[in-house]
């Protein structure tokens, strides 16, 4: 029986790359998307075209009823849940003095409440030997101006992740966060000029932006062989201090 992964934010960017990588690793995948059915369908088609198994389920990750329905769909279609990759997130950049508080509330709802809701279902329903993977950001350590609200929301993600790892003692379930550095996704590139992108790409000693495939490699490791890595934040950022 195939192992089963739920990937939120699975229709684009890091989430989609992670979904396709896990499918290549042999997981049956539930691609969870927020609004763009066409992109989700494209992700499923890409997986099934390579002989993998996948379905797409729409859900607001902050809605506990919708998220429970995602886990129901995984169990009904594939028999259970072994890995949960919570890649859905919202990022709005602004100095503290200028941030629209509606944007703060939106990030809080998706990034904090959404992570908590997904983690809650995962804690109840992931099978023994499973893995729960959340997403933080390397910006937490870099303290870049303009990122206060976003970084604050991801600080909450790290707290939830590390505490959940300890709460699941005796279940043989790992819980870790991936904290990407600058990664070439639509979310990251949106609104940035070439000079800004070039400056960010020059930061790591490897002197390039990360790619979604770089991050999916880490997700694959944590979802599969990394059984002794638990309660950690893995900063996948090319060596930015």
Coordinates of N, CA and C in Angstrom, one line a residue:
X1 N 0.8 -1.2 0.0 CA 0.0 0.0 0.0 C 0.9 1.2 0.0
X2 N 0.6 2.2 -0.9 CA 1.4 3.4 -1.0 C 1.2 4.3 0.3
X3 N 2.3 4.9 0.6 CA 2.2 5.9 1.7 C 1.5 7.1 1.1
X4 N 0.9 7.9 1.9 CA 0.0 9.0 1.5 C 0.4 10.3 2.1
X5 N 0.5 11.3 1.2 CA 0.9 12.7 1.7 C -0.2 13.7 1.3
X6 N -0.5 14.6 2.3 CA -1.3 15.8 2.0 C -0.3 16.9 1.9
X7 N -0.5 17.7 0.8 CA 0.3 18.9 0.6 C -0.6 20.1 0.4
X8 N -0.5 21.0 1.4 CA -1.3 22.3 1.2 C -0.5 23.2 0.4
X9 N -1.2 24.1 -0.3 CA -0.5 25.0 -1.2 C 0.2 24.2 -2.3
X10 N -0.5 23.1 -2.6 CA 0.2 22.1 -3.5 C 0.0 22.4 -5.0
X11 N -0.7 23.5 -5.4 CA -0.9 23.8 -6.8 C 0.1 24.7 -7.4
X12 N 1.0 25.3 -6.6 CA 2.0 26.2 -7.2 C 3.2 26.3 -6.3
X13 N 4.3 26.8 -6.9 CA 5.5 27.1 -6.2 C 6.1 25.9 -5.4
X14 N 6.6 26.1 -4.2 CA 7.3 25.1 -3.4 C 6.3 24.0 -3.1
X15 N 5.0 24.3 -2.9 CA 4.1 23.2 -2.6 C 3.9 22.3 -3.7
X16 N 3.8 22.8 -4.9 CA 3.6 22.0 -6.1 C 4.8 21.1 -6.4
X17 N 6.0 21.7 -6.3 CA 7.2 21.0 -6.5 C 7.4 19.9 -5.4
X18 N 6.9 20.2 -4.2 CA 7.0 19.1 -3.1 C 6.0 18.0 -3.4
X19 N 4.8 18.4 -3.9 CA 3.8 17.3 -4.2 C 4.4 16.4 -5.3
X20 N 5.0 17.0 -6.4 CA 5.5 16.2 -7.5 C 6.7 15.3 -7.0
X21 N 7.5 15.9 -6.1 CA 8.7 15.1 -5.6 C 8.2 14.0 -4.8
X22 N 7.2 14.2 -3.9 CA 6.7 13.1 -3.0 C 6.1 12.0 -3.9
X23 N 5.4 12.4 -4.9 CA 4.8 11.4 -5.8 C 5.9 10.6 -6.5
X24 N 6.9 11.3 -6.9 CA 8.1 10.5 -7.5 C 8.7 9.6 -6.5
X25 N 8.6 9.9 -5.2 CA 9.1 9.1 -4.1 C 8.2 7.9 -3.8
X26 N 7.0 7.9 -4.4 CA 6.1 6.8 -4.2 C 4.9 7.1 -3.4
X27 N 4.7 8.3 -2.9 CA 3.6 8.7 -2.2 C 2.4 8.9 -3.1
X28 N 1.2 8.5 -2.6 CA -0.1 9.0 -3.2 C -0.3 10.4 -2.6
X29 N -0.7 11.4 -3.4 CA -0.7 12.8 -3.0 C -2.0 13.4 -3.0
X30 N -2.4 14.1 -2.0 CA -3.6 15.0 -2.0 C -3.1 16.4 -2.1
X31 N -3.4 17.0 -3.3 CA -3.0 18.4 -3.5 C -4.1 19.3 -3.0
X32 N -3.8 20.1 -2.0 CA -4.8 21.0 -1.4 C -4.5 22.4 -2.0
X33 N -5.6 23.0 -2.5 CA -5.4 24.3 -3.1 C -6.5 25.3 -2.6
X34 N -6.2 26.6 -2.6 CA -7.1 27.6 -2.0 C -8.1 28.1 -3.0
X35 N -7.7 28.3 -4.3 CA -8.7 28.9 -5.2 C -8.5 28.6 -6.6
X36 N -7.3 28.3 -7.1 CA -7.1 28.1 -8.5 C -7.2 26.6 -8.9
X37 N -8.4 26.2 -9.3 CA -8.6 24.8 -9.6 C -7.8 24.3 -10.8
X38 N -7.6 25.2 -11.8 CA -6.9 24.9 -13.0 C -5.4 24.5 -12.6
X39 N -4.8 25.3 -11.8 CA -3.4 25.0 -11.4 C -3.3 23.6 -10.6
X40 N -4.3 23.4 -9.7 CA -4.4 22.2 -9.0 C -4.6 21.0 -9.9
X41 N -5.4 21.1 -10.9 CA -5.7 20.1 -11.8 C -4.4 19.8 -12.6
X42 N -3.7 20.9 -13.0 CA -2.4 20.7 -13.7 C -1.4 19.9 -12.8
X43 N -1.3 20.2 -11.5 CA -0.4 19.5 -10.6 C -0.8 18.0 -10.6
X44 N -2.1 17.7 -10.5 CA -2.5 16.3 -10.4 C -2.2 15.6 -11.8
X45 N -2.4 16.3 -12.9 CA -2.1 15.7 -14.2 C -0.7 15.4 -14.4
X46 N 0.2 16.3 -13.9 CA 1.6 16.1 -14.0 C 2.1 14.9 -13.2
X47 N 1.4 14.7 -12.0 CA 1.8 13.5 -11.2 C 1.3 12.2 -11.9
X48 N 0.0 12.2 -12.3 CA -0.6 11.0 -12.9 C 0.1 10.7 -14.2
X49 N 0.5 11.7 -15.0 CA 1.2 11.4 -16.3 C 2.5 10.7 -16.1
X50 N 3.1 10.7 -14.9 CA 4.3 10.0 -14.6 C 4.0 8.7 -13.9
X51 N 2.8 8.3 -13.8 CA 2.4 7.1 -13.2 C 2.1 7.1 -11.7
X52 N 2.0 8.4 -11.2 CA 1.7 8.5 -9.7 C 0.2 8.6 -9.5
X53 N -0.1 8.7 -8.2 CA -1.5 8.8 -7.8 C -1.7 10.2 -7.1
X54 N -2.8 10.9 -7.5 CA -3.0 12.2 -6.9 C -4.5 12.6 -7.1
X55 N -5.0 13.3 -6.1 CA -6.3 14.0 -6.2 C -6.1 15.4 -5.8
X56 N -7.0 16.3 -6.2 CA -7.0 17.7 -5.7 C -8.2 18.0 -4.9
X57 N -8.0 18.7 -3.7 CA -9.1 19.0 -2.9 C -9.0 20.5 -2.5
X58 N -10.1 21.2 -2.7 CA -10.1 22.7 -2.3 C -10.4 22.8 -0.8
X59 N -9.6 23.7 -0.2 CA -9.8 24.0 1.2 C -9.2 25.3 1.6
X60 N -9.9 26.1 2.5 CA -9.3 27.2 3.2 C -8.6 26.6 4.4
X61 N -7.2 26.7 4.5 CA -6.5 26.0 5.5 C -6.9 26.5 6.9
X62 N -7.4 27.6 7.0 CA -7.8 28.2 8.3 C -9.2 27.7 8.8
X63 N -9.9 27.0 7.9 CA -11.3 26.5 8.2 C -11.2 25.0 8.6
X64 N -11.4 24.8 9.9 CA -11.2 23.4 10.5 C -12.1 22.4 9.8
X65 N -13.3 22.8 9.4 CA -14.2 21.8 8.8 C -13.7 21.4 7.4
X66 N -13.2 22.4 6.7 CA -12.6 22.1 5.3 C -11.4 21.3 5.4
X67 N -10.5 21.6 6.4 CA -9.3 20.8 6.6 C -9.6 19.4 7.0
X68 N -10.6 19.2 7.9 CA -11.0 17.8 8.3 C -11.5 17.1 7.1
X69 N -12.2 17.7 6.2 CA -12.7 17.1 4.9 C -11.5 16.7 4.0
X70 N -10.4 17.4 4.0 CA -9.2 17.0 3.3 C -8.7 15.7 3.8
X71 N -8.6 15.6 5.1 CA -8.1 14.3 5.7 C -9.0 13.2 5.5
X72 N -10.3 13.5 5.5 CA -11.4 12.5 5.2 C -11.1 12.0 3.7
X73 N -10.9 12.9 2.8 CA -10.7 12.5 1.4 C -9.5 11.7 1.2
X74 N -8.4 12.0 2.0 CA -7.2 11.2 1.9 C -7.4 9.8 2.4
X75 N -8.2 9.7 3.5 CA -8.4 8.4 4.1 C -9.4 7.6 3.2
X76 N -10.4 8.2 2.7 CA -11.4 7.5 1.8 C -10.8 7.1 0.5
X77 N -9.9 7.9 -0.1 CA -9.3 7.6 -1.4 C -8.1 6.7 -1.3
X78 N -7.2 7.0 -0.4 CA -5.9 6.3 -0.3 C -5.7 5.4 0.9
X79 N -6.6 5.5 1.9 CA -6.5 4.6 3.1 C -5.9 5.2 4.3
X80 N -5.4 6.4 4.3 CA -4.8 7.0 5.5 C -3.9 8.2 5.2
X81 N -3.2 8.7 6.1 CA -2.3 9.8 5.9 C -1.0 9.5 6.6
X82 N 0.1 9.6 5.9 CA 1.5 9.3 6.4 C 2.3 10.6 6.5
X83 N 2.1 11.6 5.7 CA 2.9 12.8 5.7 C 2.0 14.0 5.4
X84 N 2.2 15.0 6.1 CA 1.5 16.3 5.9 C 2.5 17.4 5.7
X85 N 2.4 18.0 4.5 CA 3.3 19.1 4.2 C 2.5 20.4 4.1
X86 N 2.7 21.3 5.0 CA 1.8 22.5 5.0 C 2.6 23.7 4.4
X87 N 2.5 23.8 3.1 CA 3.2 24.8 2.4 C 2.4 26.1 2.1
X88 N 1.1 26.0 2.4 CA 0.2 27.2 2.1 C 0.6 28.4 3.0
X89 N 0.7 29.6 2.4 CA 1.1 30.7 3.1 C 0.8 32.0 2.4
X90 N 0.7 33.1 3.1 CA 0.5 34.4 2.6 C 1.6 35.3 3.0
X91 N 2.2 36.2 2.1 CA 3.2 37.1 2.5 C 2.9 38.5 2.0
X92 N 2.8 39.5 2.9 CA 2.6 40.9 2.6 C 3.8 41.6 3.2
X93 N 4.5 42.4 2.4 CA 5.7 43.1 3.0 C 5.4 44.6 3.2
X94 N 5.8 45.1 4.3 CA 5.6 46.5 4.6 C 6.3 46.9 5.9
X95 N 6.8 48.1 6.0 CA 7.3 48.5 7.3 C 6.2 48.5 8.4
X96 N 6.6 48.3 9.6 CA 5.6 48.2 10.7 C 4.7 49.5 10.7
X97 N 5.3 50.6 10.5 CA 4.6 51.9 10.6 C 3.5 52.0 9.5
X98 N 3.7 51.3 8.4 CA 2.8 51.5 7.3 C 1.9 50.3 6.9
X99 N 2.0 49.2 7.7 CA 1.3 48.0 7.3 C -0.2 48.2 7.5
X100 N -1.0 47.8 6.5 CA -2.4 47.7 6.6 C -2.8 46.6 7.5
X101 N -3.5 46.9 8.6 CA -3.8 45.8 9.6 C -4.7 44.7 9.0
X102 N -5.4 45.0 8.0 CA -6.1 43.9 7.3 C -5.2 42.9 6.8
X103 N -4.0 43.3 6.3 CA -3.0 42.4 5.8 C -2.4 41.6 6.9
X104 N -2.2 42.2 8.0 CA -1.8 41.5 9.2 C -2.7 40.4 9.6
X105 N -4.0 40.8 9.6 CA -5.0 39.8 10.0 C -5.1 38.6 9.0
X106 N -4.9 39.0 7.7 CA -4.9 37.9 6.7 C -3.8 37.0 6.8
X107 N -2.6 37.5 7.1 CA -1.4 36.6 7.3 C -1.6 35.8 8.6
X108 N -2.2 36.4 9.6 CA -2.4 35.7 10.9 C -3.3 34.5 10.6
X109 N -4.4 34.8 9.9 CA -5.4 33.7 9.6 C -4.8 32.6 8.8
X110 N -4.1 32.9 7.8 CA -3.5 31.8 6.9 C -2.3 31.2 7.5
X111 N -1.4 32.0 8.0 CA -0.1 31.5 8.4 C -0.1 30.9 9.8
X112 N -0.8 31.5 10.7 CA -0.8 31.0 12.1 C -2.0 30.1 12.3
X113 N -3.2 30.6 12.2 CA -4.4 29.7 12.4 C -4.4 28.6 11.4
X114 N -4.0 28.8 10.1 CA -4.0 27.8 9.1 C -3.0 26.7 9.5
X115 N -1.8 27.1 10.0 CA -0.8 26.1 10.5 C -1.4 25.3 11.7
X116 N -2.0 26.0 12.6 CA -2.5 25.3 13.8 C -3.6 24.3 13.4
X117 N -4.5 24.7 12.5 CA -5.6 23.9 12.1 C -5.1 22.6 11.4
X118 N -4.2 22.8 10.5 CA -3.6 21.7 9.8 C -2.8 20.8 10.7
X119 N -2.1 21.4 11.6 CA -1.3 20.6 12.6 C -2.2 19.8 13.5
X120 N -3.4 20.4 13.9 CA -4.3 19.7 14.8 C -4.9 18.5 14.1
X121 N -5.3 18.6 12.9 CA -5.8 17.4 12.2 C -4.7 16.3 12.0
X122 N -3.5 16.8 11.7 CA -2.3 15.9 11.5 C -2.0 15.2 12.8
X123 N -2.0 15.9 13.9 CA -1.7 15.3 15.2 C -2.7 14.2 15.5
X124 N -3.9 14.4 15.1 CA -5.0 13.4 15.4 C -5.0 12.2 14.4
X125 N -4.4 12.4 13.2 CA -4.7 11.4 12.1 C -3.5 10.8 11.4
X126 N -2.4 11.4 11.5 CA -1.2 10.8 10.8 C -0.9 9.5 11.5
X127 N -0.5 8.5 10.6 CA -0.2 7.2 11.1 C 1.2 7.1 11.7
X128 N 1.4 6.0 12.5 CA 2.7 5.8 13.1 C 3.8 5.7 11.9
X129 N 4.9 6.3 12.2 CA 6.0 6.3 11.2 C 5.9 7.5 10.3
X130 N 4.9 8.4 10.6 CA 4.6 9.5 9.7 C 5.5 10.7 9.9
X131 N 5.2 11.8 9.2 CA 5.9 13.0 9.3 C 5.0 14.2 9.1
X132 N 5.2 15.3 9.9 CA 4.5 16.5 9.7 C 5.5 17.6 9.4
X133 N 5.3 18.3 8.3 CA 6.3 19.3 7.9 C 5.6 20.7 7.7
X134 N 6.1 21.7 8.4 CA 5.5 23.0 8.3 C 6.6 23.9 7.6
X135 N 6.2 25.1 7.3 CA 7.1 26.1 6.6 C 7.2 27.3 7.4
X136 N 8.5 27.6 7.7 CA 8.9 28.9 8.3 C 9.6 29.7 7.3
X137 N 10.5 30.5 7.7 CA 11.3 31.4 6.8 C 12.6 31.7 7.4
X138 N 13.7 31.8 6.6 CA 15.0 32.2 7.1 C 15.0 33.7 7.4
X139 N 14.0 34.4 7.0 CA 13.9 35.8 7.3 C 13.9 36.1 8.8
X140 N 13.4 35.0 9.6 CA 13.3 35.2 11.0 C 14.7 35.4 11.6
X141 N 15.7 34.8 11.1 CA 17.1 35.0 11.5 C 17.7 36.3 10.9
X142 N 17.3 36.7 9.8 CA 17.9 37.8 9.1 C 17.4 39.1 9.5
X143 N 16.1 39.2 10.0 CA 15.5 40.4 10.5 C 15.5 41.5 9.5
X144 N 15.1 41.2 8.3 CA 15.1 42.2 7.2 C 13.9 43.1 7.3
X145 N 14.2 44.4 7.2 CA 13.1 45.4 7.2 C 12.0 45.1 6.2
X146 N 10.8 45.4 6.6 CA 9.6 45.1 5.8 C 9.0 43.8 6.0
X147 N 9.7 42.9 6.7 CA 9.2 41.5 6.9 C 8.6 41.3 8.3
X148 N 8.4 42.3 9.1 CA 8.0 42.1 10.5 C 6.8 41.2 10.7
X149 N 5.7 41.6 10.0 CA 4.5 40.9 10.2 C 4.6 39.4 9.7
X150 N 5.2 39.3 8.5 CA 5.4 37.9 7.9 C 6.3 37.1 8.8
X151 N 7.4 37.6 9.3 CA 8.3 36.9 10.1 C 7.6 36.5 11.5
X152 N 6.9 37.5 12.0 CA 6.2 37.2 13.2 C 5.2 36.0 13.1
X153 N 4.5 35.9 12.0 CA 3.6 34.8 11.7 C 4.4 33.5 11.6
X154 N 5.6 33.6 11.0 CA 6.4 32.3 10.9 C 7.1 32.0 12.2
X155 N 7.3 33.0 13.1 CA 7.8 32.6 14.4 C 6.8 31.8 15.2
X156 N 5.5 32.1 15.0 CA 4.4 31.3 15.6 C 4.4 29.9 15.0
X157 N 4.7 29.8 13.7 CA 4.8 28.4 13.1 C 5.9 27.6 13.7
X158 N 7.0 28.2 13.9 CA 8.1 27.5 14.6 C 7.7 27.0 16.0
X159 N 7.1 27.9 16.7 CA 6.6 27.5 18.1 C 5.7 26.3 18.1
X160 N 4.7 26.4 17.2 CA 3.7 25.3 17.1 C 4.4 24.0 16.7
X161 N 5.3 24.1 15.7 CA 6.0 22.9 15.2 C 6.9 22.2 16.3
X162 N 7.7 23.0 17.0 CA 8.6 22.4 18.0 C 7.8 21.8 19.2
X163 N 6.8 22.5 19.6 CA 6.0 22.0 20.7 C 5.2 20.7 20.3
X164 N 4.6 20.7 19.1 CA 3.9 19.5 18.6 C 4.8 18.3 18.5
X165 N 6.1 18.5 18.1 CA 7.0 17.4 18.1 C 7.1 16.7 19.5
X166 N 7.1 17.5 20.5 CA 7.2 16.9 21.9 C 5.9 16.4 22.3
X167 N 4.8 16.9 21.9 CA 3.5 16.4 22.3 C 3.2 15.1 21.7
X168 N 3.8 14.7 20.6 CA 3.6 13.5 19.9 C 4.5 12.4 20.4
X169 N 5.1 12.5 21.5 CA 6.0 11.5 22.1 C 5.3 10.2 22.1
X170 N 6.0 9.1 21.7 CA 5.4 7.8 21.7 C 4.7 7.4 20.4
X171 N 4.5 8.4 19.5 CA 3.7 8.1 18.3 C 4.5 7.7 17.1
X172 N 5.9 7.9 17.2 CA 6.8 7.7 16.1 C 6.4 8.5 14.9
X173 N 6.1 9.8 15.2 CA 5.8 10.8 14.1 C 6.8 11.9 14.3
X174 N 7.5 12.3 13.2 CA 8.4 13.4 13.3 C 7.7 14.7 12.9
X175 N 8.1 15.8 13.5 CA 7.5 17.1 13.2 C 8.6 18.1 13.1
X176 N 8.8 18.7 11.9 CA 9.8 19.6 11.6 C 9.3 20.8 10.7
X177 N 10.1 21.9 10.8 CA 9.8 23.0 9.9 C 10.9 23.2 8.9
X178 N 10.6 23.6 7.7 CA 11.6 24.0 6.7 C 11.5 25.5 6.6
X179 N 12.7 26.1 6.7 CA 12.8 27.6 6.6 C 13.6 28.0 5.4
X180 N 12.9 28.2 4.2 CA 13.6 28.5 3.0 C 14.2 29.9 3.1
X181 N 15.3 30.1 2.4 CA 15.8 31.5 2.2 C 15.2 32.0 0.9
X182 N 15.7 33.0 0.2 CA 15.2 33.5 -1.0 C 15.1 32.4 -2.1
X183 N 13.8 32.2 -2.5 CA 13.6 31.1 -3.4 C 12.7 31.6 -4.6
X184 N 13.1 31.2 -5.8 CA 12.5 31.8 -7.0 C 11.1 31.2 -7.2
X185 N 10.1 31.7 -6.5 CA 8.7 31.4 -6.7 C 8.0 32.6 -7.1
X186 N 6.7 32.4 -7.6 CA 5.9 33.6 -7.9 C 5.6 34.4 -6.7
X187 N 5.4 33.8 -5.5 CA 5.2 34.5 -4.3 C 6.4 35.4 -3.9
X188 N 7.6 34.9 -4.1 CA 8.8 35.6 -3.7 C 9.1 36.7 -4.8
X189 N 9.0 36.4 -6.1 CA 9.4 37.4 -7.1 C 8.4 38.5 -7.3
X190 N 7.2 38.3 -6.9 CA 6.1 39.3 -7.1 C 6.5 40.7 -6.5
X191 N 6.5 41.7 -7.3 CA 6.7 43.1 -6.8 C 8.2 43.5 -6.6
X192 N 9.1 42.6 -6.9 CA 10.5 42.9 -6.7 C 11.2 43.2 -8.0
X193 N 12.0 44.3 -8.1 CA 12.7 44.7 -9.3 C 14.0 43.8 -9.4
X194 N 14.6 43.9 -10.6 CA 15.7 43.0 -10.9 C 16.9 43.3 -9.9
X195 N 17.1 44.5 -9.6 CA 18.2 44.9 -8.7 C 18.0 44.2 -7.3
X196 N 16.8 44.3 -6.8 CA 16.5 43.6 -5.5 C 16.7 42.1 -5.6
X197 N 16.2 41.5 -6.7 CA 16.4 40.1 -6.8 C 17.9 39.7 -6.9
X198 N 18.6 40.5 -7.7 CA 20.1 40.2 -7.8 C 20.8 40.3 -6.4
X199 N 20.4 41.3 -5.7 CA 21.0 41.5 -4.3 C 20.7 40.3 -3.4
X200 N 19.5 39.8 -3.5 CA 19.1 38.7 -2.6 C 19.8 37.4 -3.1
X201 N 19.9 37.3 -4.4 CA 20.6 36.1 -5.0 C 22.1 36.1 -4.6
X202 N 22.7 37.2 -4.3 CA 24.1 37.3 -4.0 C 24.4 37.0 -2.5
X203 N 23.3 37.0 -1.7 CA 23.5 36.8 -0.3 C 24.2 35.5 0.1
X204 N 23.7 34.3 -0.3 CA 24.3 33.1 0.1 C 25.6 32.8 -0.5
X205 N 26.5 32.1 0.2 CA 27.8 31.8 -0.4 C 27.7 31.0 -1.7
X206 N 26.6 30.4 -2.0 CA 26.4 29.7 -3.2 C 25.9 30.6 -4.3
X207 N 25.7 31.9 -4.0 CA 25.5 33.0 -4.9 C 24.4 32.7 -6.0
X208 N 23.2 32.2 -5.5 CA 22.1 32.1 -6.4 C 20.8 32.1 -5.5
X209 N 19.7 32.3 -6.1 CA 18.4 32.0 -5.4 C 18.2 30.5 -5.3
X210 N 17.5 30.1 -4.3 CA 17.0 28.8 -4.2 C 16.0 28.5 -5.3
X211 N 15.7 27.2 -5.6 CA 14.7 26.9 -6.5 C 13.6 26.0 -5.7
X212 N 12.4 26.0 -6.2 CA 11.4 25.1 -5.5 C 12.0 23.7 -5.4
X213 N 12.7 23.2 -6.4 CA 13.3 21.8 -6.3 C 14.3 21.7 -5.2
X214 N 15.0 22.7 -4.9 CA 15.9 22.7 -3.7 C 15.2 22.4 -2.4
X215 N 14.0 23.1 -2.3 CA 13.2 23.0 -1.1 C 12.5 21.6 -1.1
X216 N 12.0 21.2 -2.2 CA 11.3 19.9 -2.3 C 12.2 18.8 -1.9
X217 N 13.5 18.9 -2.2 CA 14.5 17.9 -1.8 C 14.5 17.8 -0.2
X218 N 14.5 18.9 0.5 CA 14.4 18.9 1.9 C 13.1 18.2 2.4
X219 N 12.0 18.6 1.8 CA 10.7 18.0 2.2 C 10.8 16.5 2.0
X220 N 11.3 16.0 0.9 CA 11.5 14.6 0.6 C 12.3 13.9 1.7
X221 N 13.3 14.5 2.1 CA 14.2 14.0 3.1 C 13.4 13.9 4.4
X222 N 12.7 14.9 4.8 CA 12.0 14.9 6.1 C 10.8 14.0 6.1
X223 N 10.2 13.8 4.9 CA 9.0 13.0 4.8 C 9.4 11.5 4.7
X224 N 10.6 11.2 4.3 CA 11.0 9.9 4.1 C 12.1 9.3 5.0
X225 N 13.4 9.5 4.6 CA 14.4 8.8 5.4 C 14.8 9.4 6.7
X226 N 14.4 10.7 6.9 CA 14.9 11.4 8.1 C 14.2 11.1 9.4
X227 N 14.3 9.9 9.8 CA 13.5 9.5 11.0 C 14.1 9.9 12.3
X228 N 15.4 10.4 12.3 CA 16.0 10.8 13.5 C 16.1 12.3 13.6
X229 N 15.5 13.0 12.6 CA 15.4 14.5 12.6 C 14.0 14.8 13.1
X230 N 13.9 15.4 14.3 CA 12.6 15.7 14.9 C 12.7 17.0 15.7
X231 N 11.6 17.8 15.7 CA 11.6 19.0 16.5 C 12.6 20.0 16.0
X232 N 12.9 20.1 14.7 CA 13.9 21.0 14.2 C 13.4 22.0 13.2
X233 N 14.1 23.1 13.1 CA 13.9 24.0 12.0 C 15.1 23.9 11.1
X234 N 14.8 23.4 9.9 CA 15.9 23.2 8.9 C 15.9 24.4 7.9
X235 N 17.0 25.2 8.1 CA 17.1 26.4 7.3 C 17.8 26.1 5.9
X236 N 16.9 26.0 4.9 CA 17.4 25.6 3.6 C 17.6 26.9 2.8
X237 N 18.8 27.5 2.9 CA 18.9 28.9 2.4 C 20.3 29.1 1.7
X238 N 21.0 28.1 1.4 CA 22.3 28.2 0.7 C 23.4 28.8 1.5
X239 N 23.2 28.9 2.8 CA 24.3 29.3 3.7 C 24.2 30.7 4.2
X240 N 23.1 31.4 4.0 CA 22.9 32.7 4.6 C 22.9 32.6 6.1
X241 N 23.7 33.4 6.7 CA 23.8 33.4 8.2 C 22.6 34.1 8.8

